[in-house]
Structure formats: structure tokens, C-alpha cells
Amino acid sequence: MRVSRFFVVILWFCVLFAQITRAEENTLSFQGFSGLLNTPHGGVMEYGSATFMFSDQLAERGRDQYAYADNYILGIGFFPHFELTGRIAATNTHDNSFLPENAGETRDLSANIKVHAPFIPEDWFDLAAGIQDLGGASNYFDAKFVVASKTISDFRFSAGIGKSESHVGRMDGVFGGIEWMPLDWLRLMAEYDGADSNVGGQLQLPVTLGNFPIDIGLKVQLLTDAPKIRDKNFFGISLSIPLTKQRISREDPFENIRDSAMAHLGLENTQSERHDQNSGQDNAEIDQPKQKASEPSAIVQTEQSIAPETFGRPDSQDKMKMNDLFDPTNIGQSVPPMEDGSAAVLRLRTKQLGLVLIEYGFEGVEVGFNANSLYVVLENNVLNNNEIDVFGVVFAAVASSGIELDSLSVVLKNLDIPIIQVTAPLKRIQALIAPECIRLNERCAAVSEFERTMEVAYIDESAAFAAQRNITWVNLSTDSDVFWTPRVIFEPIISGYTATEYGVNDSTMGIRTYLGVPIWKGNELTAIWNTPIYHTNDFRNGRFKNQKMRAGLRNLYFNQTFKINPNIYSTLSAGKFLFDTLGWVSDSVWNFDEGHQRVRLRWTELYNDDDRVYKKRQSYVGQYRYYFPSLDSAVQVSYGTYLDEDRGYLLETLHHFGDTTFSLYFKKSDYKGVGVAITIPLSPRKAMKPWFFQARMVERWSYGLETVVGQDTNPIEVSFVRVPTPTYTIEKDMFNHDRLSPVYIRSHVLRIQDAATLWEAE
């Protein structure tokens, strides 16, 4: 049996140095769906988890036996009760299947889906249905099945029926299996797969490395009665991870429906009983009557009591006299005169707050106050993975500043354009980010109270703070605007073909460097360079040599964004695109229904002097997107004329797991295609602070696979439904990848709470 020594060493390392936790119950089978060895059970992968597996078992194409081969499987728990897996199967990873000596070898890219019945109570049984090798021109592993499972003590019994095109007869008829789980990390299994009986085992080692939980697994087929492979033992090595380390507030969307149905039938679902241990917490402190701003106890402290520790870091300016820190002539009439000097102390603390936020890395910082409220306006270029982290950091900074007013309003800008405003009572903010609330693994009562009292809205720039009278804006005596600070961003580029007859992976790789210079409000100059690093043989001097990554200046253009009203934005990008093409791209976005819905229009004209291509290409694409906060997912559909002058549509679903996004899409114009893509952050949660420049990795890096469907053949060098998208877009640069909306912020309060720890870490 071919188990690498390297894997054994890693396994023992994890045993010795990691904290063992509970193992994942629904692991992948050799066939790519969750199950035993070759058959499925009634469960699905855990929602929000991902598993990568390598196995060496393959049913050879056109032959009635299994053989050693390479299988690369990736499975995702996309939704509650739904899993999607992709599989690359290859007799040999590097052989060119067009050569005569390699004729008959298998190389295939396939997808599997499996759906668990959501309305059956968990203590009854599990029921699932699935399809193996969905779609595609060549279906080597096509199978459809329905399976039920019942767990009794340490045993899980499964039985199902399927229809399969497998030459070995797998899952073509009745199948079933038994699993025995005597220990959390050990599982023994026996199955009948419709043709053969198999016996095997699985070691599943759940560990925590640092604060990140992972599962490392080894699955082995020990015995089989298949006549041609009785002397062969197959194995699979797997790695399972959660797709986010942040706590998520989403619940099973089917749970309330199931509970209601059970109650209607007069039955009790014992598995659905849930108790909030924190619901009885004493809220007396945060529910106390608010003090009037004029009461001395609200803000009175002597100058000596404003210690550097108040803000969590030393600052030499804390030792300066109060009159040296601000200009007293700027004190507004909104602050009532106080004999004890509390108005001056409030101004001092507000100025210190602004300076500390600048020191943290925020730009364009403005701070002010009136008799009841504190106001913070800023621009963020350091917390780029998810900009709602800004609110958590500002909340923590204000809570530690000693400022005691009734409420806090935070306005977030991009390129000096105000985008969104969050307002909440300071008492609720302090309760939300209290350490005893953050440490809980469940929602504490303060979270619900904060959600109830928080106000979030797209901000009307022309009427910003118009409803708030007599605001005193504090002079910070420093320039922190965003303009003329170069931003250098690095992004790895991997482009190529996967699981074709030329090889399992043919790719061209390099680094794409972005230089963006903000010049004035809403304006940025963008330049992009390509630096090739590596090409596989077929890109270097083989079949794809004309498609390898091209070096040099790729794009150079201006971007100007206009804010029509709080919900409508438009950007015009004009200059040089794709090395030798001149043109412009217009991108307009309308967000409405608090961000649940969005309409987007893109209009492109490109000109090229090369006679071999069109001298003028036009593209008109409209898009509608709807966001589902309970699932943190979105569905969007696009229709129009695309870059290759083909007319068609694109249907896409986006699924967010913290800072990781998975997307599935179907597109149709001259061809039909399906694809999957993953987007992950490559930069740390907090990037380099802007200085004379700022350098960082790209905050969202994407990689995807797609294939043509609905054809007798599977062409790989076709281009259709392509949208020319500049690096600078409203969705990305104004709304942080479509996440700066009231509905998104309200549904991610736990993320804001978690971000408060970033301030404590500093």
C-alpha cells in the first residue's frame, strides 16, 4: 500500500503538538461524495467546511476493474444540507493522451452533488440523494442514487438504490453499508457497492493548530471480493478545514420550518431544543437611564488622570499641556460651559482619539462632538479583507478613550466619498465589545440589544450630519488624507487548463503588480504590470505557447467615480487596456432595498489598430443581484453583449464564509459552460500602514475551473461570456466587494465584535 512516509511524519507531529478535538463525521469516499469506501450514506459535509482528498483508486475507462491512479478531490459544504465536490481523475498525471502509447488512459474532470432532506427530524433517520459526474461531454463515472442512514449507538446503517453507467457495476442497483465508530478518531466499515463487498477503516485525527481546527484523515480499503483486485489495497489521504475562523450567526434556514411542521403534527423534535444560556443576563447596567451631557460626572476628569493607558498605547502628546493640544478658539457653542473644565477635557479626549486612529493607519480622519453624540469620519486602507472590521476597531478605540456621551456615529469613506454610516448608543457598544461577551462561543444578550438599537444607512453626502446641529469638529493639526499616496498591490496569477488530454495541469504563472495613486476626490490613476515567472512545457514551447503570460505594462488608465445619490454611483475608466488596446469602460451601480438588491450596468468600447482583430469592440451588460443575509449568499444574473461580440447570459451564486467566497456559475452564448471559483484573502487582516506609500498583497485572490457542457465534444480553447472589468470597480473599491451595505452589516455584528480584538492586539 502506497502511503507516503511524509504523511506519517506529519500525522505524528499533529498528535504530539496539537490539541485533539472531535472528528468530522461525514468524510469523503473514494468516489468524491461523502460516504464509506465506494458508496454514500445519508449525511452530507458540514456546512461551511472544505475537504481536500487524494486517493489512488480509479475504475478504468471501458474496463471492468479498478486500478491504481491519481484522484484529486475537493468538497465544499456550500449550504446547510448540500455538498458539492469536484474530482480530477487521471491514470497518469503528466502523459499526453493524444500520443499512441498513451491511448485509452483516463483523464477526467467531474462534479458531484449531494442533497440531504432537511425536513426529517435528526433523531429519525437521514435521507440524501445525489448525482455523480454531473453534466459534461464525457461522463466516465455517471451515477444517480438515493440513500438512507440510521445511527444506533456507535453504529450507522446505510441502504440505498442507484443507477450507474459504471463498467464495474458500482451502485447500479441496491447497495448498503455499516460503520462502527468505537472512538472519535477510528471508524471501521463494511459495504456492498452493488457489485462487490469491501471492508476498510479510517483514522480521523481532529486537531487544533494554534486557533485553527483541522481534520487529517487516512481511509484504507483492506479487503474486497472483487475478483481482479483482491491483492490491491487502496487508500485516501484527506485534509478538512473550516472556511472561516470568525464566528458566524447564520442558523439552519430549514430548522424553524421543520419545528413548525413537527408542532403542527403534534410531535416533538428533541434535537431542535435550544437554550440561550445568556438570555437571563442582567442588563441593568446598559439599561440605566442616560445621564444628561451637562452633568459633571459624564466627562469630568483632571488633566493628570488622562493617562496614556486609556488608549492602549503610549503617546508623548499625553504629557503636553491641554492648551498645546488644541486651539481653544475652535470650541463650538454646542458644548455647554462647565465650571470644572469638562468641555475642555472632552475636546482633549476627542482629539486624542483622532490622533490614535491616525496612528493606527486610518486616513482622512475627522472627529467631532455635540452635547449628546460623538462623530468619527475616516477612510480605511489597512483593514482591507473586510471593511466592516473598521467599525469594531473604532468601537474599541472609543470605548477605551474615556469619552462618555450618549451615542457614536461612524462614517466610512472611500476616495474621500462618504459611503455608509453606523450609529449606536455608546452603552450598547461597550456591552457588545466587553471581554466577557467576546469570549462566549454563543451570542450574548448584548449582541441582540446592539442589533436592535444600531442604525445603518447609505449616507447622503450633500446632507451629511445635516440633522445633527452644532457639531464641534476638532482640529487634529495633521494631514491624513488619502491623496497622492501610491498603493502597490501584488497578486499571483495562475492561468491555464486542467484535466485535459495534454496533462492534468498546464499553466502559466506570474505576478501582477498594481499601482494606484489617488489624485482627487473619486479619482485614481491605475497602472498594471505583468511579470511572468514560470510556464509548464505546453505553455513554454508546446500547444499553448501563444497563450502564456505576457510581460510588460498591461493597463494604464484613469478612474473617476461620481456619487449621484446615496444609492447610485457611476465610474468611468479610460486609457490603455490589454497591452495595446485603447478605450473606456463605464460602470454604474444602483443599490436599493438596503443592499438586498443591486442593479449594475457596464458599457465598454475598445479600439485596436491591429488588423487581425476588430478595430472597435463594444459590450453592453446588465446585471441584477439579490443578497440573502440568512445564508450570507447572493444570486446574480447578467445579460448582454460581451467582449467577443457574443450575446448571452451568466447565472451565478456566491456563498460567503468569512473572508472566503465560493461561486458557482452557468453561462450561455455560443456555447454553454459551468464553473466554480474560490476567492480567498492573501493579505493579513491588517495590512501595512500607509506611509509615503503602501505595499501589500491583494485582499481577494480568485482561482476557478470551468468546462463546456451540452456538446458532443469538450472544446477547451473557446472564449465566451467575457466581461471587460477594470481593476478599479464600484463594487470592489467603493463597497468593499459588495459588503458595505446596511443588510450586510446588520447580519455580521459578530464580525464587528470580533474586530474589536484587533484594537486590543495593538
Tab-separated table of N, CA, C and O in Angstrom, residues 261-316:
chain	number	residue	atom	x	y	z
A	261	ALA	N	-43.515	22.392	11.495
A	261	ALA	CA	-44.221	21.229	10.963
A	261	ALA	C	-44.401	20.158	12.033
A	261	ALA	O	-45.457	19.531	12.145
A	262	MET	N	-43.363	19.948	12.849
A	262	MET	CA	-43.459	18.957	13.914
A	262	MET	C	-44.528	19.352	14.923
A	262	MET	O	-45.312	18.527	15.397
A	263	ALA	N	-44.560	20.644	15.275
A	263	ALA	CA	-45.563	21.104	16.231
A	263	ALA	C	-46.970	20.948	15.668
A	263	ALA	O	-47.914	20.602	16.379
A	264	HIS	N	-47.116	21.204	14.369
A	264	HIS	CA	-48.425	21.086	13.735
A	264	HIS	C	-48.916	19.637	13.759
A	264	HIS	O	-50.114	19.372	13.883
A	265	LEU	N	-47.963	18.700	13.663
A	265	LEU	CA	-48.325	17.287	13.686
A	265	LEU	C	-48.458	16.744	15.099
A	265	LEU	O	-48.767	15.568	15.292
A	266	GLY	N	-48.190	17.606	16.091
A	266	GLY	CA	-48.288	17.172	17.472
A	266	GLY	C	-47.129	16.317	17.909
A	266	GLY	O	-47.236	15.549	18.868
A	267	LEU	N	-45.978	16.437	17.203
A	267	LEU	CA	-44.794	15.654	17.531
A	267	LEU	C	-43.740	16.558	18.132
A	267	LEU	O	-43.746	17.770	17.958
A	268	GLU	N	-42.792	15.971	18.834
A	268	GLU	CA	-41.731	16.733	19.488
A	268	GLU	C	-40.407	16.397	18.849
A	268	GLU	O	-40.049	15.226	18.713
A	269	ASN	N	-39.683	17.422	18.433
A	269	ASN	CA	-38.350	17.231	17.875
A	269	ASN	C	-37.330	17.565	18.947
A	269	ASN	O	-37.001	18.719	19.181
A	270	THR	N	-36.851	16.558	19.621
A	270	THR	CA	-35.956	16.794	20.753
A	270	THR	C	-34.629	17.378	20.320
A	270	THR	O	-33.945	18.030	21.096
A	271	GLN	N	-34.250	17.155	19.065
A	271	GLN	CA	-32.960	17.655	18.609
A	271	GLN	C	-32.964	19.152	18.387
A	271	GLN	O	-31.921	19.767	18.268
A	272	SER	N	-34.146	19.745	18.285
A	272	SER	CA	-34.200	21.158	17.933
A	272	SER	C	-34.306	22.071	19.135
A	272	SER	O	-34.433	23.272	18.990
A	273	GLU	N	-34.323	21.492	20.358
A	273	GLU	CA	-34.440	22.341	21.531
A	273	GLU	C	-33.155	23.122	21.712
A	273	GLU	O	-32.066	22.574	21.730
A	274	ARG	N	-33.306	24.418	21.853
A	274	ARG	CA	-32.144	25.280	22.003
A	274	ARG	C	-32.392	26.239	23.157
A	274	ARG	O	-33.489	26.756	23.324
A	275	HIS	N	-31.371	26.459	23.944
A	275	HIS	CA	-31.489	27.356	25.090
A	275	HIS	C	-30.370	28.374	25.024
A	275	HIS	O	-29.218	28.023	24.797
A	276	ASP	N	-30.696	29.604	25.224
A	276	ASP	CA	-29.703	30.668	25.282
A	276	ASP	C	-29.319	30.878	26.733
A	276	ASP	O	-30.067	31.435	27.512
A	277	GLN	N	-28.136	30.385	27.093
A	277	GLN	CA	-27.712	30.466	28.479
A	277	GLN	C	-27.480	31.898	28.924
A	277	GLN	O	-27.399	32.178	30.110
A	278	ASN	N	-27.359	32.798	27.966
A	278	ASN	CA	-27.054	34.174	28.315
A	278	ASN	C	-28.285	35.065	28.296
A	278	ASN	O	-28.190	36.258	28.532
A	279	SER	N	-29.456	34.478	27.965
A	279	SER	CA	-30.636	35.314	27.835
A	279	SER	C	-31.060	35.912	29.160
A	279	SER	O	-31.766	36.906	29.202
A	280	GLY	N	-30.618	35.306	30.240
A	280	GLY	CA	-31.003	35.826	31.534
A	280	GLY	C	-29.991	36.759	32.140
A	280	GLY	O	-30.043	37.063	33.328
A	281	GLN	N	-29.026	37.211	31.357
A	281	GLN	CA	-28.012	38.103	31.889
A	281	GLN	C	-28.647	39.398	32.373
A	281	GLN	O	-29.632	39.883	31.835
A	282	ASP	N	-28.032	39.937	33.385
A	282	ASP	CA	-28.526	41.190	33.950
A	282	ASP	C	-28.125	42.335	33.046
A	282	ASP	O	-26.954	42.594	32.835
A	283	ASN	N	-29.122	43.016	32.481
A	283	ASN	CA	-28.863	44.138	31.600
A	283	ASN	C	-29.042	45.465	32.307
A	283	ASN	O	-29.235	46.491	31.672
A	284	ALA	N	-28.979	45.436	33.618
A	284	ALA	CA	-29.254	46.664	34.353
A	284	ALA	C	-28.277	47.759	33.986
A	284	ALA	O	-28.641	48.920	33.854
A	285	GLU	N	-27.001	47.365	33.768
A	285	GLU	CA	-26.001	48.396	33.510
A	285	GLU	C	-26.260	49.114	32.201
A	285	GLU	O	-26.209	50.334	32.124
A	286	ILE	N	-26.555	48.357	31.138
A	286	ILE	CA	-26.737	49.013	29.851
A	286	ILE	C	-28.125	49.606	29.711
A	286	ILE	O	-28.376	50.377	28.795
A	287	ASP	N	-29.048	49.253	30.611
A	287	ASP	CA	-30.386	49.807	30.540
A	287	ASP	C	-30.606	50.953	31.518
A	287	ASP	O	-31.721	51.405	31.708
A	288	GLN	N	-29.527	51.407	32.174
A	288	GLN	CA	-29.682	52.512	33.096
A	288	GLN	C	-30.095	53.770	32.354
A	288	GLN	O	-29.736	53.967	31.195
A	289	PRO	N	-30.844	54.658	33.013
A	289	PRO	CA	-31.200	55.923	32.366
A	289	PRO	C	-29.950	56.690	31.975
A	289	PRO	O	-28.944	56.683	32.673
A	290	LYS	N	-30.014	57.350	30.819
A	290	LYS	CA	-28.863	58.094	30.319
A	290	LYS	C	-28.671	59.369	31.129
A	290	LYS	O	-29.621	60.050	31.468
A	291	GLN	N	-27.395	59.682	31.389
A	291	GLN	CA	-27.095	60.923	32.064
A	291	GLN	C	-27.144	62.073	31.079
A	291	GLN	O	-26.853	61.911	29.901
A	292	LYS	N	-27.518	63.195	31.555
A	292	LYS	CA	-27.501	64.374	30.710
A	292	LYS	C	-26.059	64.779	30.448
A	292	LYS	O	-25.191	64.650	31.292
A	293	ALA	N	-25.835	65.326	29.249
A	293	ALA	CA	-24.469	65.688	28.879
A	293	ALA	C	-23.924	66.794	29.752
A	293	ALA	O	-22.725	66.966	29.867
A	294	SER	N	-24.803	67.567	30.369
A	294	SER	CA	-24.329	68.690	31.171
A	294	SER	C	-23.960	68.288	32.583
A	294	SER	O	-23.444	69.092	33.340
A	295	GLU	N	-24.224	67.036	32.970
A	295	GLU	CA	-23.883	66.614	34.313
A	295	GLU	C	-22.378	66.444	34.427
A	295	GLU	O	-21.739	65.807	33.587
A	296	PRO	N	-21.774	66.974	35.476
A	296	PRO	CA	-20.321	66.923	35.590
A	296	PRO	C	-19.773	65.510	35.560
A	296	PRO	O	-18.709	65.276	35.023
A	297	SER	N	-20.504	64.527	36.101
A	297	SER	CA	-19.960	63.173	36.181
A	297	SER	C	-19.790	62.531	34.824
A	297	SER	O	-19.142	61.510	34.703
A	298	ALA	N	-20.374	63.112	33.778
A	298	ALA	CA	-20.301	62.492	32.461
A	298	ALA	C	-18.894	62.519	31.900
A	298	ALA	O	-18.443	61.560	31.300
A	299	ILE	N	-18.172	63.628	32.078
A	299	ILE	CA	-16.868	63.727	31.433
A	299	ILE	C	-15.809	64.378	32.308
A	299	ILE	O	-14.717	64.668	31.837
A	300	VAL	N	-16.105	64.620	33.581
A	300	VAL	CA	-15.148	65.332	34.416
A	300	VAL	C	-13.996	64.420	34.800
A	300	VAL	O	-14.194	63.334	35.311
A	301	GLN	N	-12.773	64.841	34.469
A	301	GLN	CA	-11.550	64.253	34.980
A	301	GLN	C	-10.486	65.324	34.929
A	301	GLN	O	-10.542	66.232	34.102
A	302	THR	N	-9.522	65.208	35.785
A	302	THR	CA	-8.429	66.166	35.726
A	302	THR	C	-7.513	65.816	34.573
A	302	THR	O	-7.520	64.698	34.062
A	303	GLU	N	-6.691	66.790	34.182
A	303	GLU	CA	-5.774	66.550	33.066
A	303	GLU	C	-4.816	65.418	33.386
A	303	GLU	O	-4.477	64.605	32.535
A	304	GLN	N	-4.387	65.316	34.665
A	304	GLN	CA	-3.427	64.282	35.020
A	304	GLN	C	-4.027	62.882	34.927
A	304	GLN	O	-3.318	61.912	34.760
A	305	SER	N	-5.373	62.765	35.031
A	305	SER	CA	-5.980	61.437	35.019
A	305	SER	C	-6.143	60.867	33.630
A	305	SER	O	-6.507	59.724	33.474
A	306	ILE	N	-5.882	61.662	32.587
A	306	ILE	CA	-5.988	61.157	31.215
A	306	ILE	C	-4.662	60.499	30.870
A	306	ILE	O	-3.766	61.109	30.301
A	307	ALA	N	-4.512	59.258	31.265
A	307	ALA	CA	-3.231	58.571	31.128
A	307	ALA	C	-3.096	57.950	29.752
A	307	ALA	O	-4.078	57.660	29.092
A	308	PRO	N	-1.856	57.700	29.310
A	308	PRO	CA	-1.663	57.041	28.017
A	308	PRO	C	-2.347	55.691	27.950
A	308	PRO	O	-2.778	55.263	26.904
A	309	GLU	N	-2.449	54.986	29.096
A	309	GLU	CA	-3.054	53.661	29.071
A	309	GLU	C	-4.517	53.705	28.645
A	309	GLU	O	-5.082	52.696	28.244
A	310	THR	N	-5.136	54.880	28.750
A	310	THR	CA	-6.532	54.995	28.345
A	310	THR	C	-6.729	54.543	26.914
A	310	THR	O	-7.730	53.949	26.558
A	311	PHE	N	-5.747	54.787	26.063
A	311	PHE	CA	-5.868	54.446	24.648
A	311	PHE	C	-5.073	53.202	24.285
A	311	PHE	O	-4.949	52.869	23.131
A	312	GLY	N	-4.501	52.550	25.256
A	312	GLY	CA	-3.831	51.293	24.977
A	312	GLY	C	-2.447	51.442	24.390
A	312	GLY	O	-1.848	50.474	23.972
A	313	ARG	N	-1.884	52.667	24.320
A	313	ARG	CA	-0.544	52.830	23.781
A	313	ARG	C	0.046	54.132	24.318
A	313	ARG	O	-0.666	55.088	24.597
A	314	PRO	N	1.355	54.216	24.462
A	314	PRO	CA	1.959	55.456	24.929
A	314	PRO	C	1.947	56.507	23.842
A	314	PRO	O	2.026	56.206	22.659
A	315	ASP	N	1.819	57.749	24.242
A	315	ASP	CA	1.825	58.862	23.303
A	315	ASP	C	2.440	60.051	24.015
A	315	ASP	O	1.943	60.498	25.046
A	316	SER	N	3.515	60.578	23.454
A	316	SER	CA	4.212	61.671	24.109
A	316	SER	C	3.333	62.899	24.245
A	316	SER	O	3.534	63.726	25.131
